[in-house]
PDB file of C-alpha atoms in Angstrom:
ATOM      1  CA  UNK G   1       6.869   7.107  11.587  1.00  0.00           C
ATOM      2  CA  UNK G   2       9.867   5.253  11.565  1.00  0.00           C
ATOM      3  CA  UNK G   3      10.927   2.118   9.323  1.00  0.00           C
ATOM      4  CA  UNK G   4      10.496  -0.737  11.503  1.00  0.00           C
ATOM      5  CA  UNK G   5      12.914  -3.015   9.754  1.00  0.00           C
ATOM      6  CA  UNK G   6      11.645  -6.134  12.414  1.00  0.00           C
ATOM      7  CA  UNK G   7       7.833  -5.724  11.653  1.00  0.00           C
ATOM      8  CA  UNK G   8       8.543  -5.600   7.732  1.00  0.00           C
ATOM      9  CA  UNK G   9      10.451  -8.510   7.981  1.00  0.00           C
ATOM     10  CA  UNK G  10       8.153 -10.457   9.669  1.00  0.00           C
ATOM     11  CA  UNK G  11       5.156  -9.055   7.270  1.00  0.00           C
ATOM     12  CA  UNK G  12       7.492  -9.867   4.201  1.00  0.00           C
ATOM     13  CA  UNK G  13       8.287 -13.522   5.716  1.00  0.00           C
ATOM     14  CA  UNK G  14       4.332 -14.124   5.856  1.00  0.00           C
ATOM     15  CA  UNK G  15       3.957 -12.414   2.105  1.00  0.00           C
ATOM     16  CA  UNK G  16       6.791 -14.912   1.007  1.00  0.00           C
ATOM     17  CA  UNK G  17       4.744 -17.741   2.554  1.00  0.00           C
ATOM     18  CA  UNK G  18       6.202 -21.274   1.440  1.00  0.00           C
ATOM     19  CA  UNK G  19       8.179 -20.181  -1.664  1.00  0.00           C
ATOM     20  CA  UNK G  20      11.507 -19.639  -1.862  1.00  0.00           C
ATOM     21  CA  UNK G  21      12.988 -16.108  -2.023  1.00  0.00           C
ATOM     22  CA  UNK G  22      13.850 -16.583  -5.556  1.00  0.00           C
ATOM     23  CA  UNK G  23      10.514 -17.665  -6.790  1.00  0.00           C
ATOM     24  CA  UNK G  24       8.972 -14.658  -4.516  1.00  0.00           C
ATOM     25  CA  UNK G  25      11.678 -12.282  -6.465  1.00  0.00           C
ATOM     26  CA  UNK G  26      10.876 -13.860  -9.898  1.00  0.00           C
ATOM     27  CA  UNK G  27       7.010 -13.134  -9.394  1.00  0.00           C
ATOM     28  CA  UNK G  28       7.118  -9.523  -7.924  1.00  0.00           C
ATOM     29  CA  UNK G  29      10.110  -8.134  -9.707  1.00  0.00           C
ATOM     30  CA  UNK G  30      11.798  -7.284  -6.869  1.00  0.00           C
ATOM     31  CA  UNK G  31      15.639  -8.915  -6.833  1.00  0.00           C
ATOM     32  CA  UNK G  32      16.088 -11.829  -4.488  1.00  0.00           C
ATOM     33  CA  UNK G  33      19.275 -10.164  -3.467  1.00  0.00           C
ATOM     34  CA  UNK G  34      16.819  -6.830  -1.814  1.00  0.00           C
ATOM     35  CA  UNK G  35      14.254  -9.129  -0.807  1.00  0.00           C
ATOM     36  CA  UNK G  36      16.781 -11.483   1.354  1.00  0.00           C
ATOM     37  CA  UNK G  37      18.210  -7.846   2.942  1.00  0.00           C
ATOM     38  CA  UNK G  38      14.958  -7.168   3.918  1.00  0.00           C
ATOM     39  CA  UNK G  39      14.113 -10.319   5.497  1.00  0.00           C
ATOM     40  CA  UNK G  40      17.783 -10.192   7.427  1.00  0.00           C
ATOM     41  CA  UNK G  41      16.979  -6.489   8.746  1.00  0.00           C
ATOM     42  CA  UNK G  42      20.358  -5.231   6.931  1.00  0.00           C
ATOM     43  CA  UNK G  43      18.620  -2.103   5.422  1.00  0.00           C
ATOM     44  CA  UNK G  44      18.149   1.097   7.304  1.00  0.00           C
ATOM     45  CA  UNK G  45      16.053   2.741   4.976  1.00  0.00           C
ATOM     46  CA  UNK G  46      12.797   0.893   3.643  1.00  0.00           C
ATOM     47  CA  UNK G  47      12.272   0.219   0.299  1.00  0.00           C
ATOM     48  CA  UNK G  48      10.233   2.634  -2.106  1.00  0.00           C
ATOM     49  CA  UNK G  49       6.477   2.640  -2.175  1.00  0.00           C
ATOM     50  CA  UNK G  50       6.869   1.115  -5.629  1.00  0.00           C
ATOM     51  CA  UNK G  51       8.843  -1.543  -4.444  1.00  0.00           C
ATOM     52  CA  UNK G  52       6.534  -2.504  -1.595  1.00  0.00           C
ATOM     53  CA  UNK G  53       3.450  -2.158  -4.063  1.00  0.00           C
ATOM     54  CA  UNK G  54       5.147  -5.144  -6.067  1.00  0.00           C
ATOM     55  CA  UNK G  55       5.880  -7.250  -3.079  1.00  0.00           C
ATOM     56  CA  UNK G  56       2.256  -6.836  -2.063  1.00  0.00           C
ATOM     57  CA  UNK G  57       0.946  -7.521  -5.347  1.00  0.00           C
ATOM     58  CA  UNK G  58       2.333 -11.256  -5.089  1.00  0.00           C
ATOM     59  CA  UNK G  59       1.909 -11.569  -1.430  1.00  0.00           C
ATOM     60  CA  UNK G  60       0.281 -14.595   0.335  1.00  0.00           C
ATOM     61  CA  UNK G  61      -1.416 -14.837   4.016  1.00  0.00           C
ATOM     62  CA  UNK G  62      -3.669 -11.542   3.514  1.00  0.00           C
ATOM     63  CA  UNK G  63      -0.353  -9.322   3.793  1.00  0.00           C
ATOM     64  CA  UNK G  64      -1.958  -6.180   2.228  1.00  0.00           C
ATOM     65  CA  UNK G  65       0.255  -3.026   0.928  1.00  0.00           C
ATOM     66  CA  UNK G  66      -1.138  -1.206   3.540  1.00  0.00           C
ATOM     67  CA  UNK G  67       0.247  -3.400   6.122  1.00  0.00           C
ATOM     68  CA  UNK G  68       3.726  -3.095   4.251  1.00  0.00           C
ATOM     69  CA  UNK G  69       3.751   0.523   4.283  1.00  0.00           C
ATOM     70  CA  UNK G  70       2.600   1.043   8.012  1.00  0.00           C
ATOM     71  CA  UNK G  71       5.769  -1.144   8.579  1.00  0.00           C
ATOM     72  CA  UNK G  72       7.912   1.081   6.250  1.00  0.00           C
ATOM     73  CA  UNK G  73       6.935   4.125   7.631  1.00  0.00           C
ATOM     74  CA  UNK G  74       5.186   5.638   5.243  1.00  0.00           C
ATOM     75  CA  UNK G  75       1.577   5.797   6.811  1.00  0.00           C
ATOM     76  CA  UNK G  76       0.158   5.756  10.463  1.00  0.00           C
ATOM     77  CA  UNK G  77      -1.444   2.702  11.613  1.00  0.00           C
ATOM     78  CA  UNK G  78      -2.984   4.538  14.886  1.00  0.00           C
ATOM     79  CA  UNK G  79      -6.516   4.109  13.032  1.00  0.00           C
ATOM     80  CA  UNK G  80      -6.139   0.768  12.041  1.00  0.00           C
ATOM     81  CA  UNK G  81      -7.973  -1.196  15.279  1.00  0.00           C
ATOM     82  CA  UNK G  82     -11.219   1.059  15.086  1.00  0.00           C
ATOM     83  CA  UNK G  83     -11.831   1.422  11.390  1.00  0.00           C
ATOM     84  CA  UNK G  84     -13.711  -1.172   9.503  1.00  0.00           C
ATOM     85  CA  UNK G  85     -11.876  -3.241   6.684  1.00  0.00           C
ATOM     86  CA  UNK G  86     -12.103  -2.958   2.949  1.00  0.00           C
ATOM     87  CA  UNK G  87     -14.157  -5.596   1.026  1.00  0.00           C
ATOM     88  CA  UNK G  88     -12.874  -6.903  -2.265  1.00  0.00           C
ATOM     89  CA  UNK G  89     -15.532  -4.282  -4.144  1.00  0.00           C
ATOM     90  CA  UNK G  90     -13.992  -1.532  -1.481  1.00  0.00           C
ATOM     91  CA  UNK G  91     -10.231  -2.116  -3.201  1.00  0.00           C
ATOM     92  CA  UNK G  92     -11.754  -2.249  -6.755  1.00  0.00           C
ATOM     93  CA  UNK G  93     -13.596   1.196  -6.254  1.00  0.00           C
ATOM     94  CA  UNK G  94     -10.644   2.398  -4.778  1.00  0.00           C
ATOM     95  CA  UNK G  95      -8.500   1.481  -7.696  1.00  0.00           C
ATOM     96  CA  UNK G  96     -11.299   2.785 -10.092  1.00  0.00           C
ATOM     97  CA  UNK G  97     -11.272   5.968  -8.119  1.00  0.00           C
ATOM     98  CA  UNK G  98      -7.525   6.299  -7.853  1.00  0.00           C
ATOM     99  CA  UNK G  99      -7.097   5.835 -11.880  1.00  0.00           C
ATOM    100  CA  UNK G 100      -9.460   8.506 -12.329  1.00  0.00           C
ATOM    101  CA  UNK G 101      -7.361  11.139 -10.039  1.00  0.00           C
ATOM    102  CA  UNK G 102      -4.241   9.888 -11.891  1.00  0.00           C
ATOM    103  CA  UNK G 103      -5.773  10.370 -15.415  1.00  0.00           C
ATOM    104  CA  UNK G 104      -7.021  13.828 -14.638  1.00  0.00           C
ATOM    105  CA  UNK G 105      -3.628  15.003 -13.501  1.00  0.00           C
ATOM    106  CA  UNK G 106      -2.274  13.697 -16.579  1.00  0.00           C
ATOM    107  CA  UNK G 107      -4.779  15.446 -18.840  1.00  0.00           C
ATOM    108  CA  UNK G 108      -4.341  18.422 -16.985  1.00  0.00           C
ATOM    109  CA  UNK G 109      -8.084  18.467 -14.709  1.00  0.00           C
ATOM    110  CA  UNK G 110      -6.368  18.277 -11.779  1.00  0.00           C
ATOM    111  CA  UNK G 111      -3.245  20.363 -13.209  1.00  0.00           C
ATOM    112  CA  UNK G 112      -3.417  23.679 -10.869  1.00  0.00           C
ATOM    113  CA  UNK G 113      -3.777  21.446  -7.651  1.00  0.00           C
ATOM    114  CA  UNK G 114      -0.204  20.472  -7.874  1.00  0.00           C
ATOM    115  CA  UNK G 115       0.802  24.065  -8.810  1.00  0.00           C
ATOM    116  CA  UNK G 116       0.875  23.362 -12.353  1.00  0.00           C
ATOM    117  CA  UNK G 117       3.344  20.686 -12.303  1.00  0.00           C
ATOM    118  CA  UNK G 118       2.245  17.714 -14.066  1.00  0.00           C
ATOM    119  CA  UNK G 119       2.245  13.926 -12.863  1.00  0.00           C
ATOM    120  CA  UNK G 120       4.563  13.186 -16.035  1.00  0.00           C
ATOM    121  CA  UNK G 121       7.008  15.762 -15.261  1.00  0.00           C
ATOM    122  CA  UNK G 122       7.808  13.949 -11.647  1.00  0.00           C
ATOM    123  CA  UNK G 123      10.688  11.767 -11.187  1.00  0.00           C
ATOM    124  CA  UNK G 124       9.657   7.879 -10.857  1.00  0.00           C
ATOM    125  CA  UNK G 125      10.101   7.896  -7.324  1.00  0.00           C
ATOM    126  CA  UNK G 126       7.780  11.402  -6.642  1.00  0.00           C
ATOM    127  CA  UNK G 127       5.161  10.103  -8.724  1.00  0.00           C
ATOM    128  CA  UNK G 128       5.237   6.565  -7.142  1.00  0.00           C
ATOM    129  CA  UNK G 129       4.836   8.596  -3.182  1.00  0.00           C
ATOM    130  CA  UNK G 130       2.266  10.785  -4.456  1.00  0.00           C
ATOM    131  CA  UNK G 131       0.259   7.630  -5.713  1.00  0.00           C
ATOM    132  CA  UNK G 132       0.922   5.927  -2.954  1.00  0.00           C
ATOM    133  CA  UNK G 133      -0.159   8.766  -0.704  1.00  0.00           C
ATOM    134  CA  UNK G 134      -3.645   9.273  -2.826  1.00  0.00           C
ATOM    135  CA  UNK G 135      -4.385   5.480  -2.704  1.00  0.00           C
ATOM    136  CA  UNK G 136      -3.804   5.556   0.978  1.00  0.00           C
ATOM    137  CA  UNK G 137      -5.751   8.943   1.540  1.00  0.00           C
ATOM    138  CA  UNK G 138      -8.459   7.420  -0.530  1.00  0.00           C
ATOM    139  CA  UNK G 139      -8.517   3.874   1.545  1.00  0.00           C
ATOM    140  CA  UNK G 140      -8.975   6.190   5.057  1.00  0.00           C
ATOM    141  CA  UNK G 141     -11.493   7.957   3.109  1.00  0.00           C
ATOM    142  CA  UNK G 142     -13.413   5.053   2.718  1.00  0.00           C
ATOM    143  CA  UNK G 143     -12.824   3.141   6.059  1.00  0.00           C
ATOM    144  CA  UNK G 144     -13.785   6.634   7.909  1.00  0.00           C
ATOM    145  CA  UNK G 145     -16.947   6.858   5.694  1.00  0.00           C
ATOM    146  CA  UNK G 146     -18.060   2.948   6.080  1.00  0.00           C
ATOM    147  CA  UNK G 147     -17.747   3.508   9.880  1.00  0.00           C
ATOM    148  CA  UNK G 148     -19.375   6.566   9.776  1.00  0.00           C
ATOM    149  CA  UNK G 149     -22.512   5.224   7.510  1.00  0.00           C
ATOM    150  CA  UNK G 150     -23.084   2.022   8.132  1.00  0.00           C
ATOM    151  CA  UNK G 151     -26.031   1.549  10.641  1.00  0.00           C
ATOM    152  CA  UNK G 152     -24.683  -0.030  14.189  1.00  0.00           C
ATOM    153  CA  UNK G 153     -26.799  -3.030  13.540  1.00  0.00           C
ATOM    154  CA  UNK G 154     -24.896  -3.853  10.337  1.00  0.00           C
ATOM    155  CA  UNK G 155     -21.520  -3.288  11.940  1.00  0.00           C
ATOM    156  CA  UNK G 156     -19.052  -6.260  12.500  1.00  0.00           C
ATOM    157  CA  UNK G 157     -17.899  -5.018  15.780  1.00  0.00           C
TER     158      UNK G 157
END
């Protein structure tokens, strides 16, 4: 996987919508200079998952966190066309499950799974990458489950 800066710029332009770069920057909490550099394909490395989350949380035109993460090269998109899309309820369920997992890592119930490293001891970038990876895994698992367990007569194919 690699950073597709042209695709990322196209998605970011859609996510910005008809707002100015400054307005989008103010809403998302990402500097206008950084957004501008991404839009002009001037950066050779992708933004962090934390930055992508901020951009996605304030995106317009249906641009999702997953779309931006794929263009950034953090996740593969080879299964995207074959799996069902997630509903708003599915997204809420994923966020609840992600919160449970993160809280489990903080309280120690998931402590051994990561070699005894507490999630709060990780630096910010590693923590965000771990959370992004967990969130992506939950999304993919949900989409695979929907495909596998939804009867054919109810599928939208």
